[in-house]
GROMACS .gro file of C-alpha atoms in nm:
model
  135
    1MET     CA    1   2.513   0.853   0.183
    2ASN     CA    2   2.442   0.820   0.536
    3LYS     CA    3   2.540   0.497   0.708
    4ASN     CA    4   2.211   0.448   0.883
    5LYS     CA    5   2.003   0.485   0.568
    6LYS     CA    6   1.917   0.187   0.381
    7ARG     CA    7   1.997   0.205  -0.013
    8ARG     CA    8   1.685   0.169  -0.247
    9PHE     CA    9   1.711   0.024  -0.575
   10ALA     CA   10   1.516   0.119  -0.880
   11PRO     CA   11   1.306  -0.141  -1.063
   12GLY     CA   12   1.509  -0.339  -1.284
   13GLN     CA   13   1.850  -0.245  -1.143
   14LYS     CA   14   2.073  -0.520  -1.042
   15ILE     CA   15   2.099  -0.574  -0.663
   16PRO     CA   16   2.436  -0.647  -0.516
   17LYS     CA   17   2.475  -0.987  -0.353
   18THR     CA   18   2.527  -0.812  -0.009
   19TYR     CA   19   2.186  -0.671  -0.053
   20GLY     CA   20   2.021  -1.028  -0.105
   21ARG     CA   21   1.725  -1.157   0.086
   22ALA     CA   22   1.732  -1.215   0.461
   23GLY     CA   23   1.892  -1.544   0.554
   24ASN     CA   24   1.997  -1.812   0.303
   25ILE     CA   25   1.649  -1.884   0.174
   26SER     CA   26   1.575  -1.965  -0.191
   27LYS     CA   27   1.352  -1.718  -0.421
   28GLU     CA   28   1.065  -1.947  -0.381
   29GLU     CA   29   1.060  -1.938  -0.014
   30SER     CA   30   1.108  -1.577  -0.026
   31ASP     CA   31   0.826  -1.540  -0.281
   32ALA     CA   32   0.596  -1.762  -0.067
   33MET     CA   33   0.660  -1.566   0.259
   34LEU     CA   34   0.569  -1.237   0.056
   35GLU     CA   35   0.254  -1.393  -0.083
   36GLU     CA   36   0.151  -1.514   0.283
   37ALA     CA   37   0.233  -1.163   0.403
   38LEU     CA   38   0.000  -1.002   0.146
   39ALA     CA   39  -0.272  -1.246   0.207
   40GLN     CA   40  -0.256  -1.151   0.574
   41LEU     CA   41  -0.260  -0.770   0.503
   42PHE     CA   42  -0.558  -0.811   0.265
   43SER     CA   43  -0.758  -1.022   0.528
   44ALA     CA   44  -0.659  -0.750   0.802
   45ALA     CA   45  -0.806  -0.470   0.570
   46HIS     CA   46  -1.114  -0.647   0.514
   47ARG     CA   47  -1.223  -0.768   0.829
   48SER     CA   48  -1.592  -0.775   0.919
   49ASP     CA   49  -1.553  -0.871   1.285
   50PRO     CA   50  -1.658  -0.554   1.476
   51ALA     CA   51  -1.485  -0.684   1.803
   52ASP     CA   52  -1.149  -0.674   1.600
   53ARG     CA   53  -1.169  -0.310   1.504
   54LYS     CA   54  -1.011  -0.134   1.793
   55ARG     CA   55  -0.854   0.148   1.579
   56ALA     CA   56  -0.906   0.520   1.589
   57LYS     CA   57  -1.266   0.596   1.513
   58GLN     CA   58  -1.328   0.652   1.153
   59PRO     CA   59  -1.558   0.922   1.021
   60ASP     CA   60  -1.905   0.769   0.932
   61LYS     CA   61  -1.914   0.955   0.607
   62ILE     CA   62  -1.626   1.058   0.385
   63LEU     CA   63  -1.670   1.384   0.208
   64VAL     CA   64  -1.605   1.326  -0.169
   65PRO     CA   65  -1.513   1.632  -0.359
   66ALA     CA   66  -1.734   1.680  -0.664
   67LEU     CA   67  -1.577   1.619  -0.997
   68GLU     CA   68  -1.669   1.969  -1.120
   69GLY     CA   69  -1.489   2.196  -1.353
   70ASP     CA   70  -1.310   2.170  -1.653
   71GLY     CA   71  -1.112   1.877  -1.782
   72GLU     CA   72  -0.789   2.024  -1.673
   73GLU     CA   73  -0.887   2.029  -1.295
   74VAL     CA   74  -1.005   1.670  -1.307
   75PHE     CA   75  -0.694   1.577  -1.489
   76GLY     CA   76  -0.504   1.739  -1.203
   77GLN     CA   77  -0.684   1.533  -0.949
   78MET     CA   78  -0.628   1.221  -1.147
   79VAL     CA   79  -0.247   1.304  -1.152
   80ASP     CA   80  -0.257   1.347  -0.786
   81ASP     CA   81  -0.424   1.035  -0.713
   82LEU     CA   82  -0.156   0.853  -0.924
   83LEU     CA   83   0.128   1.009  -0.744
   84CYS     CA   84  -0.066   0.916  -0.403
   85MET     CA   85  -0.125   0.545  -0.555
   86ALA     CA   86   0.250   0.509  -0.640
   87SER     CA   87   0.347   0.613  -0.265
   88LEU     CA   88   0.081   0.368  -0.139
   89VAL     CA   89   0.237   0.083  -0.338
   90ASP     CA   90   0.589   0.157  -0.246
   91GLY     CA   91   0.470   0.174   0.133
   92LEU     CA   92   0.276  -0.150   0.102
   93TYR     CA   93   0.578  -0.328  -0.069
   94SER     CA   94   0.810  -0.201   0.227
   95ILE     CA   95   0.555  -0.344   0.485
   96LEU     CA   96   0.542  -0.667   0.284
   97VAL     CA   97   0.918  -0.703   0.294
   98SER     CA   98   0.949  -0.616   0.655
   99LEU     CA   99   0.681  -0.867   0.740
  100ALA     CA  100   0.813  -1.149   0.541
  101ASP     CA  101   1.175  -1.087   0.690
  102ARG     CA  102   1.015  -1.057   1.032
  103ARG     CA  103   1.188  -0.729   1.081
  104VAL     CA  104   0.847  -0.571   1.212
  105CYS     CA  105   0.587  -0.673   1.453
  106GLN     CA  106   0.307  -0.858   1.278
  107LYS     CA  107   0.033  -0.666   1.454
  108LEU     CA  108   0.178  -0.334   1.348
  109ALA     CA  109   0.244  -0.448   0.994
  110LEU     CA  110  -0.126  -0.569   0.950
  111ASN     CA  111  -0.261  -0.228   1.091
  112GLN     CA  112  -0.033  -0.012   0.864
  113GLY     CA  113  -0.114  -0.221   0.561
  114GLY     CA  114  -0.472  -0.235   0.610
  115GLU     CA  115  -0.465   0.150   0.624
  116LEU     CA  116  -0.275   0.160   0.308
  117LEU     CA  117  -0.524  -0.092   0.135
  118ARG     CA  118  -0.811   0.121   0.241
  119GLU     CA  119  -0.660   0.435   0.122
  120ALA     CA  120  -0.594   0.250  -0.215
  121ASP     CA  121  -0.965   0.152  -0.219
  122ALA     CA  122  -1.072   0.508  -0.180
  123ILE     CA  123  -0.847   0.613  -0.464
  124LEU     CA  124  -0.979   0.326  -0.693
  125GLU     CA  125  -1.340   0.438  -0.618
  126ARG     CA  126  -1.270   0.800  -0.736
  127TRP     CA  127  -1.114   0.663  -1.043
  128GLN     CA  128  -1.425   0.469  -1.122
  129ARG     CA  129  -1.618   0.796  -1.071
  130TYR     CA  130  -1.348   0.961  -1.334
  131SER     CA  131  -1.485   0.708  -1.594
  132LEU     CA  132  -1.847   0.799  -1.552
  133PRO     CA  133  -1.990   1.013  -1.831
  134GLU     CA  134  -2.090   1.371  -1.714
  135ALA     CA  135  -2.436   1.408  -1.621
   0.00000   0.00000   0.00000
């Protein structure tokens, strides 16, 4: 394994003591910091103040592909959405941990986390359409 690459652990895998939480903080303090970081990301993703939106201009209308075709094609789209959602959750978790450990700038983390949450919202909207009966 490359020395510069950080080792990732699978869910449920025991983490060695050397990979513990940053500093000598308790699990409760770590959980509280992660909860606070998540609240900040959520509020950054759902801001209503137009003066606070200085990001790249987003398109006014997002083109939504029609859910036409046989069930196999729609099922393929659903699997793609699940894989995308899994990568979004992984990215969001990484941002939250970095933000809680203060390893990343708060403004950068909030912008990246907000983008991830917006992408996740778009996927959830598509999943709501999947559940609708065909017309």
